[in-house]
Coordinates of C-alpha atoms in Angstrom, one line a residue:
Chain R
X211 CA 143.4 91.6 105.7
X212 CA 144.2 95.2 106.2
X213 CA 144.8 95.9 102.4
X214 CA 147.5 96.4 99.9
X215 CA 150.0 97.6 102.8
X216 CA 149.7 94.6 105.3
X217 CA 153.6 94.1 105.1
X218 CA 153.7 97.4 105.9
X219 CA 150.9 97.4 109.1
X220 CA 151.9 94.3 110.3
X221 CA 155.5 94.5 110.8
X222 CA 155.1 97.8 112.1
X223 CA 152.9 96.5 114.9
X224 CA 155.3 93.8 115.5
X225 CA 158.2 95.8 116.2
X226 CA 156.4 97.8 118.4
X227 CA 154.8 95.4 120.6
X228 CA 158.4 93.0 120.8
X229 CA 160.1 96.4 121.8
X230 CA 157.8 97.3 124.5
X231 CA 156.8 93.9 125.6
X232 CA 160.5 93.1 125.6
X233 CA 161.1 96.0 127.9
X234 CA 159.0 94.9 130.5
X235 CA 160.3 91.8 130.1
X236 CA 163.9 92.8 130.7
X237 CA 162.5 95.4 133.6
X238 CA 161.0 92.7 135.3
X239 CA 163.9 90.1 135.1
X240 CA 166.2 93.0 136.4
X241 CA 163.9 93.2 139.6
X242 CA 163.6 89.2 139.7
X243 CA 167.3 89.0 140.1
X244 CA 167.6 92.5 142.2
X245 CA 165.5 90.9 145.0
X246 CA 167.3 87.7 144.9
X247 CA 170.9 89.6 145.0
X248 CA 169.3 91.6 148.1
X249 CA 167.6 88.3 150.0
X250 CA 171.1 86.9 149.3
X251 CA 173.0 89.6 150.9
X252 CA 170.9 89.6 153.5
X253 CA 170.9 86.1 154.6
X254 CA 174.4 86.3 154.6
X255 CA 174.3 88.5 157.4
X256 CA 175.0 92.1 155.8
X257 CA 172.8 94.5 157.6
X258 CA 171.0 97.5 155.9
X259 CA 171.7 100.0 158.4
X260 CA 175.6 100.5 158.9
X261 CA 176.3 99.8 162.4
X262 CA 179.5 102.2 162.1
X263 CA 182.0 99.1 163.3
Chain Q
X30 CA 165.8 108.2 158.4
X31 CA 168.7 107.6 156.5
X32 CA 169.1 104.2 154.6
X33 CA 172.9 104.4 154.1
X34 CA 175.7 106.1 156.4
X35 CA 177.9 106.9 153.4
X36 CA 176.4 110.0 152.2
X37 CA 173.4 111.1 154.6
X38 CA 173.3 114.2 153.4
X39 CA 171.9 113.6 150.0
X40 CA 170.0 110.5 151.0
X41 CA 168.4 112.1 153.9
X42 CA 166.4 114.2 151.5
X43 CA 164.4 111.6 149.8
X44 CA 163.1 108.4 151.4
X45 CA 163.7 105.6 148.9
X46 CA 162.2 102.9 151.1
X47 CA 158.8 104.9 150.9
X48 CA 159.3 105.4 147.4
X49 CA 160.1 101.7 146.4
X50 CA 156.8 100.8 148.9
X51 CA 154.5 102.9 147.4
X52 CA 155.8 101.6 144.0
X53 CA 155.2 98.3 145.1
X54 CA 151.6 99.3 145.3
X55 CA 150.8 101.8 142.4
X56 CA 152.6 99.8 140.1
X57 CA 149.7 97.1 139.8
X58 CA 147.3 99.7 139.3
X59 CA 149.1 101.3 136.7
X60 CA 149.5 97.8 134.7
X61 CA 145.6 97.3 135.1
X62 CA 145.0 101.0 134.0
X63 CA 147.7 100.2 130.9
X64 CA 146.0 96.8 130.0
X65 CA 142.6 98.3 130.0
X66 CA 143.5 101.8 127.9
X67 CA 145.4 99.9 125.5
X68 CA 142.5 96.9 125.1
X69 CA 140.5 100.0 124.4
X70 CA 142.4 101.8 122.0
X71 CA 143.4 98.7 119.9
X72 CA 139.9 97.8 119.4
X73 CA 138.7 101.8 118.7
X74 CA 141.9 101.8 116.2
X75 CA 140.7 98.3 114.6
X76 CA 137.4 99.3 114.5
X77 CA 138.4 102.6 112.8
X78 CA 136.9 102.7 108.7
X79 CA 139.4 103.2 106.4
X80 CA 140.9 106.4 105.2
X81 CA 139.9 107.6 102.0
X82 CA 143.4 108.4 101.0
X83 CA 145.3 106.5 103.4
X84 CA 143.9 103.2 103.1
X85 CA 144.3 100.9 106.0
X86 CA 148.3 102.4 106.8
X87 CA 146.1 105.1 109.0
X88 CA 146.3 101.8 111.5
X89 CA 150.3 102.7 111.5
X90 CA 149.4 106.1 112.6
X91 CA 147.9 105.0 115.8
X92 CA 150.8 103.7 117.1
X93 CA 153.6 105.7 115.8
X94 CA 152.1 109.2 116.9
X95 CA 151.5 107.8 120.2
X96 CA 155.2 106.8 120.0
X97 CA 156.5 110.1 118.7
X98 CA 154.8 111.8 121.5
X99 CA 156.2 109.5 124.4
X100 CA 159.6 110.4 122.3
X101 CA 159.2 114.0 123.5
X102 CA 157.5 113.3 126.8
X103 CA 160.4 111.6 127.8
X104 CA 162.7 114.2 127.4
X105 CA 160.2 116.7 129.5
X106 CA 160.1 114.1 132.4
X107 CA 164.1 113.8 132.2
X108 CA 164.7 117.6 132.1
X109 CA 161.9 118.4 134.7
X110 CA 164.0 115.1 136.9
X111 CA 167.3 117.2 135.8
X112 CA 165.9 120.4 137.7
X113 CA 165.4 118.4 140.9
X114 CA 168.9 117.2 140.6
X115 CA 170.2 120.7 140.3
X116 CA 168.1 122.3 142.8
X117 CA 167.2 120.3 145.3
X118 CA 170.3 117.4 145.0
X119 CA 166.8 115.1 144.9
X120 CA 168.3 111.5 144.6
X121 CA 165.1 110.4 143.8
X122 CA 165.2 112.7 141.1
X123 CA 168.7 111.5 139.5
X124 CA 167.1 107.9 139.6
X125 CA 164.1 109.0 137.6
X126 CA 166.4 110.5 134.8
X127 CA 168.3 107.2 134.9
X128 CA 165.3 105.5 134.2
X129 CA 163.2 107.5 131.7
X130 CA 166.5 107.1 129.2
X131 CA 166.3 104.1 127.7
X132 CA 162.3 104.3 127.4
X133 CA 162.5 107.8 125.7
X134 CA 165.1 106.1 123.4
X135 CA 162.9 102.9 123.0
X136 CA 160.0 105.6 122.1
X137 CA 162.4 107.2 119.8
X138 CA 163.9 104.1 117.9
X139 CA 159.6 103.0 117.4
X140 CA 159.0 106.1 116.3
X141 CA 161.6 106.2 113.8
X142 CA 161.1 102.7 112.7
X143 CA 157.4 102.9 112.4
X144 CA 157.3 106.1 110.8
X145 CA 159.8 104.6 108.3
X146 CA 157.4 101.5 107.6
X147 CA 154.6 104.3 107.4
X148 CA 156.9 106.3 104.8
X149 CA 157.4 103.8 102.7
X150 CA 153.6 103.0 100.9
X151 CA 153.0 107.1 101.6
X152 CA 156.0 108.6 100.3
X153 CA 157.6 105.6 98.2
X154 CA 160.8 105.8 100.7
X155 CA 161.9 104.3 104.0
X156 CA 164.2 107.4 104.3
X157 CA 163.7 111.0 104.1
X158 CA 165.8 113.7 105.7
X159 CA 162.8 116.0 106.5
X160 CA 161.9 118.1 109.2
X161 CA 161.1 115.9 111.2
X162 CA 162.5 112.5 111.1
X163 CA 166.0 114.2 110.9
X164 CA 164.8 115.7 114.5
X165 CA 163.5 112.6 116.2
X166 CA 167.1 111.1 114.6
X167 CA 168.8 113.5 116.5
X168 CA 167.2 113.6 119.8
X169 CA 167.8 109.5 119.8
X170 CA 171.3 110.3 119.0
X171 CA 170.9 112.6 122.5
X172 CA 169.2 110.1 124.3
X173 CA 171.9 107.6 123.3
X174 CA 174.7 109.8 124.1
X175 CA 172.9 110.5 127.8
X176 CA 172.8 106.7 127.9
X177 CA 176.6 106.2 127.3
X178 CA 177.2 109.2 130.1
X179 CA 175.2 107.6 132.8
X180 CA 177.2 104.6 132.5
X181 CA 180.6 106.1 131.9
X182 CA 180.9 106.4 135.8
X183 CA 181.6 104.4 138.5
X184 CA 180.0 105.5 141.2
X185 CA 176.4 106.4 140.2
X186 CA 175.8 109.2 142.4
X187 CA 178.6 111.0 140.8
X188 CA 177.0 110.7 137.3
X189 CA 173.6 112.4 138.8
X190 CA 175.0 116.4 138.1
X191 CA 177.0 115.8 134.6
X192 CA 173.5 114.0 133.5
X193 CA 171.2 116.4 134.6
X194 CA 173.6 119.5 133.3
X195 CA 173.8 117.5 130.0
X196 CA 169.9 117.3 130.0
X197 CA 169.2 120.1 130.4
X198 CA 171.8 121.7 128.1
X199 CA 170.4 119.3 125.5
X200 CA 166.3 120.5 126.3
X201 CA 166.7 124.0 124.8
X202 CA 168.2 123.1 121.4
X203 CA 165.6 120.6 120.9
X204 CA 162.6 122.9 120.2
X205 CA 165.7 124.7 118.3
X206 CA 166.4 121.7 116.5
X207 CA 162.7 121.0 115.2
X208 CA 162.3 124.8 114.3
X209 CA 165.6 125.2 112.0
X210 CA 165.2 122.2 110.6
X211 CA 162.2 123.0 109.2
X212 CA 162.9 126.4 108.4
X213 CA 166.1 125.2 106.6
X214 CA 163.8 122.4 105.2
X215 CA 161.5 124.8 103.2
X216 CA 164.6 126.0 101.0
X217 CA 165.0 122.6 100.0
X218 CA 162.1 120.3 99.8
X219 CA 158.8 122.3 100.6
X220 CA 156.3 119.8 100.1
X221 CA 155.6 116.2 101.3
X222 CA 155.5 117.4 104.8
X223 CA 152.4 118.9 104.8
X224 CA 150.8 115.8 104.2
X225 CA 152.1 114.7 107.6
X226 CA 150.1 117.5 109.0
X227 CA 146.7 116.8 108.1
X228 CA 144.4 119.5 109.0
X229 CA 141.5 118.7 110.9
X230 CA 141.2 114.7 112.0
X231 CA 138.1 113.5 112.0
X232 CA 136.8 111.8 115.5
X233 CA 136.9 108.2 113.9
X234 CA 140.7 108.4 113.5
X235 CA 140.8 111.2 116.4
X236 CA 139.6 109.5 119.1
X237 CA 141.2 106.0 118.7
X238 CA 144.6 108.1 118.6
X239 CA 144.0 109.9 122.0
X240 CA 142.9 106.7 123.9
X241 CA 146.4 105.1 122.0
X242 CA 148.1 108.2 123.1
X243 CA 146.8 107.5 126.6
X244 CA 147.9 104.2 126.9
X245 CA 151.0 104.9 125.9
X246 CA 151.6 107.5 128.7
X247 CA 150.5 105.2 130.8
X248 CA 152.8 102.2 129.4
X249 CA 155.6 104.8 130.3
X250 CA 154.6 105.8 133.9
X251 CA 154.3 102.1 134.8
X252 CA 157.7 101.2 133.1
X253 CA 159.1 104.3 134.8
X254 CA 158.0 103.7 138.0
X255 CA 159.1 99.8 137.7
X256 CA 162.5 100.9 136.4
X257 CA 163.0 103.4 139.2
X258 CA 162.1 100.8 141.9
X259 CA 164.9 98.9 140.6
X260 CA 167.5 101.7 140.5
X261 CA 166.6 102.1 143.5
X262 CA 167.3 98.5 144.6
X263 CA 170.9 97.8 142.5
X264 CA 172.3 101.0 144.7
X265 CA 171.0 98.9 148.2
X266 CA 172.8 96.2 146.5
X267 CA 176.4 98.3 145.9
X268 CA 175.7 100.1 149.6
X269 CA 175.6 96.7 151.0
X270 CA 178.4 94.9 149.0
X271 CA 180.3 97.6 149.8
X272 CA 179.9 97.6 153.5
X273 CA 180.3 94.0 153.5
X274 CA 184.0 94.4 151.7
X275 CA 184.9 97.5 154.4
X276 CA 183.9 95.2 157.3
X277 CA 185.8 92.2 155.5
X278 CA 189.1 94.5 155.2
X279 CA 188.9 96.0 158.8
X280 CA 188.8 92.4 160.2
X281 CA 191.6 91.8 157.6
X282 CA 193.7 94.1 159.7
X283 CA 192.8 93.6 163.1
Chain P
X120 CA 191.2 138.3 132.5
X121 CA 193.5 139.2 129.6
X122 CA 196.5 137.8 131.5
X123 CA 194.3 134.3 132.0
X124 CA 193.3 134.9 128.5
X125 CA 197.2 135.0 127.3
X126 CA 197.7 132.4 129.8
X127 CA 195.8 130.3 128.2
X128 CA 196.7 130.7 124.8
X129 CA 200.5 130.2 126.0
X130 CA 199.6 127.1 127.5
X131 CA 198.2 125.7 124.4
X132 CA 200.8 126.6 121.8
X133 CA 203.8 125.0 124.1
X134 CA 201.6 122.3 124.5
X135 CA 201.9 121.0 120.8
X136 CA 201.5 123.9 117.8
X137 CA 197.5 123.9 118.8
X138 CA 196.5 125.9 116.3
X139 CA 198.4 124.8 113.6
X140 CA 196.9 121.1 114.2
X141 CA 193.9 122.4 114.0
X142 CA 194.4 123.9 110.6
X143 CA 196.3 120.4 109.9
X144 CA 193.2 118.3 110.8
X145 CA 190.8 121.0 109.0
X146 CA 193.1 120.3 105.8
X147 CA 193.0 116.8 106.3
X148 CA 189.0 116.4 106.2
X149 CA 188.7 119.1 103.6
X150 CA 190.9 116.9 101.5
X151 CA 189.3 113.8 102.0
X152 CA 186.1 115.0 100.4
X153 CA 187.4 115.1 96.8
X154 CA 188.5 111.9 97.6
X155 CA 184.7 110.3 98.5
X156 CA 183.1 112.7 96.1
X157 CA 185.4 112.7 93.0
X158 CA 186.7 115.6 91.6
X159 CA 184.0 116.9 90.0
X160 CA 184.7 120.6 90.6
X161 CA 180.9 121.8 90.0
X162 CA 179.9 119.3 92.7
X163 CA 182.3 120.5 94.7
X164 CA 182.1 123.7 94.9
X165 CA 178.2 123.3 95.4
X166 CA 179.4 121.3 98.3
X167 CA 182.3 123.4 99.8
X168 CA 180.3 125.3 102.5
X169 CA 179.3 122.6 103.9
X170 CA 182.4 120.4 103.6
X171 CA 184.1 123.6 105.1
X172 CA 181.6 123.1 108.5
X173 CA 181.7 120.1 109.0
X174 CA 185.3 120.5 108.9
X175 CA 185.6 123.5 111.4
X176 CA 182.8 121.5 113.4
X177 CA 185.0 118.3 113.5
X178 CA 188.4 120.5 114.5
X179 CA 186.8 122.3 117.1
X180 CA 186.1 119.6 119.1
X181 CA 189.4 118.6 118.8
X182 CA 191.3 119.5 122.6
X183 CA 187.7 119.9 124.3
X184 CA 189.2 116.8 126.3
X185 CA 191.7 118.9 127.4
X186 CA 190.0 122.0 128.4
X187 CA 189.9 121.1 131.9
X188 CA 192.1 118.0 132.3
X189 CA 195.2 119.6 132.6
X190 CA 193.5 121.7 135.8
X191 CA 192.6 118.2 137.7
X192 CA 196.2 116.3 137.2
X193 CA 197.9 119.3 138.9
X194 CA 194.8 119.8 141.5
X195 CA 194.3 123.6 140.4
X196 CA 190.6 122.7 139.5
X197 CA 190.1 123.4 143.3
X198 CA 192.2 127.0 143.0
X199 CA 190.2 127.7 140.1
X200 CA 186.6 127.0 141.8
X201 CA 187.5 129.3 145.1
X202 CA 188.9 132.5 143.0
X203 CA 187.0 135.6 143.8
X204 CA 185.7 136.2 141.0
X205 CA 183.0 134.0 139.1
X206 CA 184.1 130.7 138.1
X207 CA 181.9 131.1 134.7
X208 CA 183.8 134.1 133.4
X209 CA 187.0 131.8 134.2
X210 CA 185.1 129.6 132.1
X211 CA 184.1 131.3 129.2
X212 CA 188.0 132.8 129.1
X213 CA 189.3 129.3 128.9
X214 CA 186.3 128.5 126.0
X215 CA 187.6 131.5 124.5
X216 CA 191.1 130.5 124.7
X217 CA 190.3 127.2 122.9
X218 CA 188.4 128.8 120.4
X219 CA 191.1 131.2 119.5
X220 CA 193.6 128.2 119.1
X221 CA 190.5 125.6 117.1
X222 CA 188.3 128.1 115.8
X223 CA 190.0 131.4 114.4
X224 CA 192.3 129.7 112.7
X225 CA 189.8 128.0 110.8
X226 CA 188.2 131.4 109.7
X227 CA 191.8 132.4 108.5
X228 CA 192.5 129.5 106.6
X229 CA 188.8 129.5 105.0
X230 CA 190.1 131.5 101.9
X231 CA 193.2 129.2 100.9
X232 CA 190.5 126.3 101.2
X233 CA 187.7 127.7 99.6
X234 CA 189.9 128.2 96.4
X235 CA 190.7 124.5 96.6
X236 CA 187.1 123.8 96.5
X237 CA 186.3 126.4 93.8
X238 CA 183.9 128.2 96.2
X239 CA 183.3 131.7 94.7
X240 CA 184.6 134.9 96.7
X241 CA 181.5 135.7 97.8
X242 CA 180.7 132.4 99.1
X243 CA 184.6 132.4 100.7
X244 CA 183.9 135.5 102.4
X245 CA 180.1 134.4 104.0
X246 CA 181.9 131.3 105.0
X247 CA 184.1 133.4 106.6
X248 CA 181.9 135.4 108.5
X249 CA 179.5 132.3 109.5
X250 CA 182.4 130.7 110.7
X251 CA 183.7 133.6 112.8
X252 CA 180.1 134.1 114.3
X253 CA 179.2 130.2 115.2
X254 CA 182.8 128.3 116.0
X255 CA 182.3 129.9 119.3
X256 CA 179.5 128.5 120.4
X257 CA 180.9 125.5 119.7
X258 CA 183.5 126.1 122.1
X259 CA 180.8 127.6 124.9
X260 CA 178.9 124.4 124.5
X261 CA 182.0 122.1 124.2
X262 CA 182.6 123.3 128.0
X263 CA 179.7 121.8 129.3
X264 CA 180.4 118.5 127.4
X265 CA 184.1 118.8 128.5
X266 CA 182.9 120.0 132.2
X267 CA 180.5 116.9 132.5
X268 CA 183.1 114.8 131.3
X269 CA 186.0 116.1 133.4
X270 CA 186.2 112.8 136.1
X271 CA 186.0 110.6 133.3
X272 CA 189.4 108.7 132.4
X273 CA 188.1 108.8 128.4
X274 CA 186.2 111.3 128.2
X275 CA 187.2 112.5 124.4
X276 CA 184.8 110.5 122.8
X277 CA 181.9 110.9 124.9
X278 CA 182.1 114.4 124.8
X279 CA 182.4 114.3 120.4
X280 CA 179.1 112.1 121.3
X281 CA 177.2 114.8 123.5
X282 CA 178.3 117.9 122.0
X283 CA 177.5 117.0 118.3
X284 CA 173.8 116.8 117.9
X285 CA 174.0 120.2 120.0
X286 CA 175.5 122.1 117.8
X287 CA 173.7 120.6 114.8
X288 CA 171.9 124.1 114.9
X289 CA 174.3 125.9 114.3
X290 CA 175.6 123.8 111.1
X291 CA 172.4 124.1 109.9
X292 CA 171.9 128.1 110.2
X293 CA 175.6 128.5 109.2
X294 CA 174.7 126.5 105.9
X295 CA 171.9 128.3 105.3
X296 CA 173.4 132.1 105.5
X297 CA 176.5 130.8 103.1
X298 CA 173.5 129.3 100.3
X299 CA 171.8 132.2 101.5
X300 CA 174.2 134.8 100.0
X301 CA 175.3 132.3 97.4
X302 CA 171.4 131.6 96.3
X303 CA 169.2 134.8 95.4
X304 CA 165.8 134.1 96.6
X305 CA 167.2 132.3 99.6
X306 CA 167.6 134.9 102.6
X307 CA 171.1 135.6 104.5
X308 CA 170.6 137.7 107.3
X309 CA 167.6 136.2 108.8
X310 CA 170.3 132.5 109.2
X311 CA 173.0 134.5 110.0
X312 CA 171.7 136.6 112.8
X313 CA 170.4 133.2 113.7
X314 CA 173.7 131.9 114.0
X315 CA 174.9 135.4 116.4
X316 CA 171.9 134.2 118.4
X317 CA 173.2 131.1 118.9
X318 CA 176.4 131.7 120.1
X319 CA 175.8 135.2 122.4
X320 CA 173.0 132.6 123.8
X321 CA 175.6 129.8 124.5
X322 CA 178.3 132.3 126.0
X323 CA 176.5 132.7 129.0
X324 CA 174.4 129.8 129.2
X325 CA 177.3 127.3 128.6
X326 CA 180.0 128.5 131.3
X327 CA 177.4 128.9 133.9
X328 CA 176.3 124.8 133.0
X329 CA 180.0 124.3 133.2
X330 CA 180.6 126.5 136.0
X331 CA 178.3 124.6 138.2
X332 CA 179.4 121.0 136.9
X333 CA 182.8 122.1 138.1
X334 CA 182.0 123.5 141.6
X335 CA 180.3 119.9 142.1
X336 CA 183.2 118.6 140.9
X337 CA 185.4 120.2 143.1
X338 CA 183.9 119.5 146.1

């Protein structure tokens, strides 16, 4: 498939599908543990709004 | 409304909360409007015949011009984020920068690296310090560089000015960059980049390439867009920790 | 203006021989070359222009850390900022300060090192002009880099990172003019007036970048 230059194509592909497929990953993750860090803080009793005491 | 207490007057400008809850809702549509243009352009760019002179390494080209492209759009989106910063003091804007870096250098590094797998059964190197390639090098090398800045600081909102100034100083020289390099490139080596330009596309390889292009774009709005949400949540975070240690220490000394 | 100008300059000089470490550290890289290249004195000379850059380019962002540091230890960033005149023209005195301590220096040491490298006298004396035309815009864009970087505890590198693939223009045209007059069919005023572009461009453009970095800064 794809000729002389498939180990040229394919890797090519590759690379760019694990980099941007990766990314998402790792963007995704980040908000994952974001919203668990922010349920956390909450439930511990720290409110959003300063309530300047 | 103002979210936090400690600096209303650049966070009363821009309404994060809105932003993160419209996110929350355009960011599905987005990934369906990715999935689908990128189902599309795969298949168009499979289905393509083979080039005449090419072979089947025009199936690089579909995704490293898209990539090249998004390597420049980037940049636009970060300086046009850096003019909000500087005129308006947008926050929402200095979060946007933040986030566009590492895609536009993610772009970048693909572009390099499958230009360099496209190089080698076309030009018979990996390598060539022409016009172009020695460009993209360097605006990674900027992206990089804007990368180390924005984490250099402690306080994030105090990195939002030096980034954007930096941006910005960087955006003129790049069209400067790409011009010189190729003016000081005909002296040298005159002729296997004209080859890159190939004068008029045909619509089997033309079309596949805008509908990849497309798809791209949109893979970057809908990173973009999640990556800003979750700025936009890690500074809650610090606001909150941060009130949680000042209330801690004035207990502390009562 | 002159006085800040002198000022400035005095400043430097008590504050370690600037401008001879500058033409210290200029020797240093130009002397390394021969060292990585061999001492092939055809080679070299082909070379020397741009060894002789990349050398100035290298020692003139030498001190960039410094431009502004001094001001925030002592707390006269703040004086600075609220003077009655413009804080760019402040600015662009204090990048012209540093590039009469990094840069012209350089350009007066070019002939003794072009000799060393076996550059012709024509090729000395284009280096020579190149170099007096572009070092300052090293220095106006060095600013910005060293403006941005001025809350920063270490700063020096970052700033070598930012400001280096912004001047790459200039290296380039700057090249170009010296193989330019060295090389007949290749052009040298078209480069060089390129490289006067450059820096009259960056003069303005980088202390008003700084300018407003610092008054953010400041406040």
């Amino acid at each position: 498939m794809f000729g002389e230059h498939a180990s040229f194509i394919i890797p090519s592909y590759i690379i760019s599908f694990v980099a941007i497929v990766g990314m998402t990953i790792y963007i995704i993750a980040q908000h994952k543990l974001r919203k668990a860090e922010l349920k956390r803080l909450e439930e511990s009793g720290i409110k959003r709004r300063a309530d300047n005491g | 409304m103002t979210t936090e207490t400690i600096k209303p007057s650049i966070w009363a400008f821009a309404n994060p909360t809105r932003f993160n809850t419209f996110a929350s809702k355009a960011i599905p549509v987005l990934a369906i409007i990715t999935f689908a243009l990128l189902a599309v352009g795969l298949w168009m760019s499979f289905n393509a015949p083979e080039d005449y002179q090419q072979g089947y390494t025009v199936l690089i080209m579909f995704i490293h011009v898209p990539a090249a492209w998004l390597a420049m759009m980037s940049y636009a989106v970060m300086s046009a984020s850096a003019i909000g910063t500087i005129v308006w003091r947008h926050p929402l804007a200095n979060v946007s920068l933040r986030s566009a870096a590492p895609l536009g250098a993610m772009f970048t590094i693909l572009a390099l690296a499958t230009g360099s797998l496209w190089g080698k059964p076309m030009w018979g190197t990996w390598w060539e310090w022409d016009a172009r390639m020695t460009s993209v090098l360097v605006l990674l090398i900027i992206y990089l560089g804007l990368i180390a800045l924005s984490k250099a600081f402690d306080e994030p909102s105090e990195a939002a000015l030096p980034l954007a100034v930096m941006t910005l100083t960087g955006a003129p020289l790049l069209p400067i960059i790409k011009f010189s390099v190729d003016w000081w490139n005909t002296l040298h080596q005159p002729a296997s980049v004209s080859r890159f330009d190939r004068p008029a596309m045909s619509a089997e390889f033309l079309y596949p390439l805008l509908i990849m292009a497309l798809a791209y774009t949109a893979i970057f709005f809908t990173l973009h867009m999640m990556a800003m949400r979750n700025e936009i949540l890690s500074r809650r975070i610090r606001t909150m920790k941060m009130q949680a240690a000042r209330k801690q220490s004035s207990k502390g000394a009562a | 203006m002159l006085a800040l100008l002198k000022r400035e300059i005095l400043l430097s000089i008590r504050a370690g021989g600037g401008a001879l470490t500058g033409v210290l550290f200029f020797l240093a890289v130009v002397s390394v070359f021969p060292f990585a290249v061999g001492p092939d004195t055809k080679l070299l000379s082909h070379l020397a222009p741009a060894i002789l850059w990349i050398g100035a380019l290298l020692a003139s962002l030498l001190g960039l850390d410094k431009l502004f540091a001094q001001e925030r230890e002592d707390g006269s960033l703040d004086l600075l900022v609220m003077q009655p005149h413009p804080l760019a023209i402040t600015i662009f005195i204090k990048a012209l300060a540093h590039w009469t301590m990094t840069g012209l220096p350089l350009v007066v040491a070019t002939p003794m090192f072009g000799i060393m490298l076996n550059l012709s006298p024509l090729g000395i004396g284009a280096t020579m002009i190149t170099l007096l035309a572009g070092t300052p815009a090293i220095s106006f864009i060095g600013a910005v880099g060293a403006a941005v970087s001025v809350k920063l505890p270490r700063g020096s590198m970052l700033i070598s990172v930012l400001v280096l693939p912004l001047v790459i223009p200039i290296l380039i045209f700057g090249v170009a003019a010296i193989t330019g007059a060295l090389e007949d069919p290749a052009p040298f005023t078209a480069p060089f007036l390129f490289v006067c572009a450059i820096t009259l461009f960056t003069s303005v453009l980088g202390p008003l970048a700084a300018s407003i970095m610092l008054r953010h800064s400041a406040d």
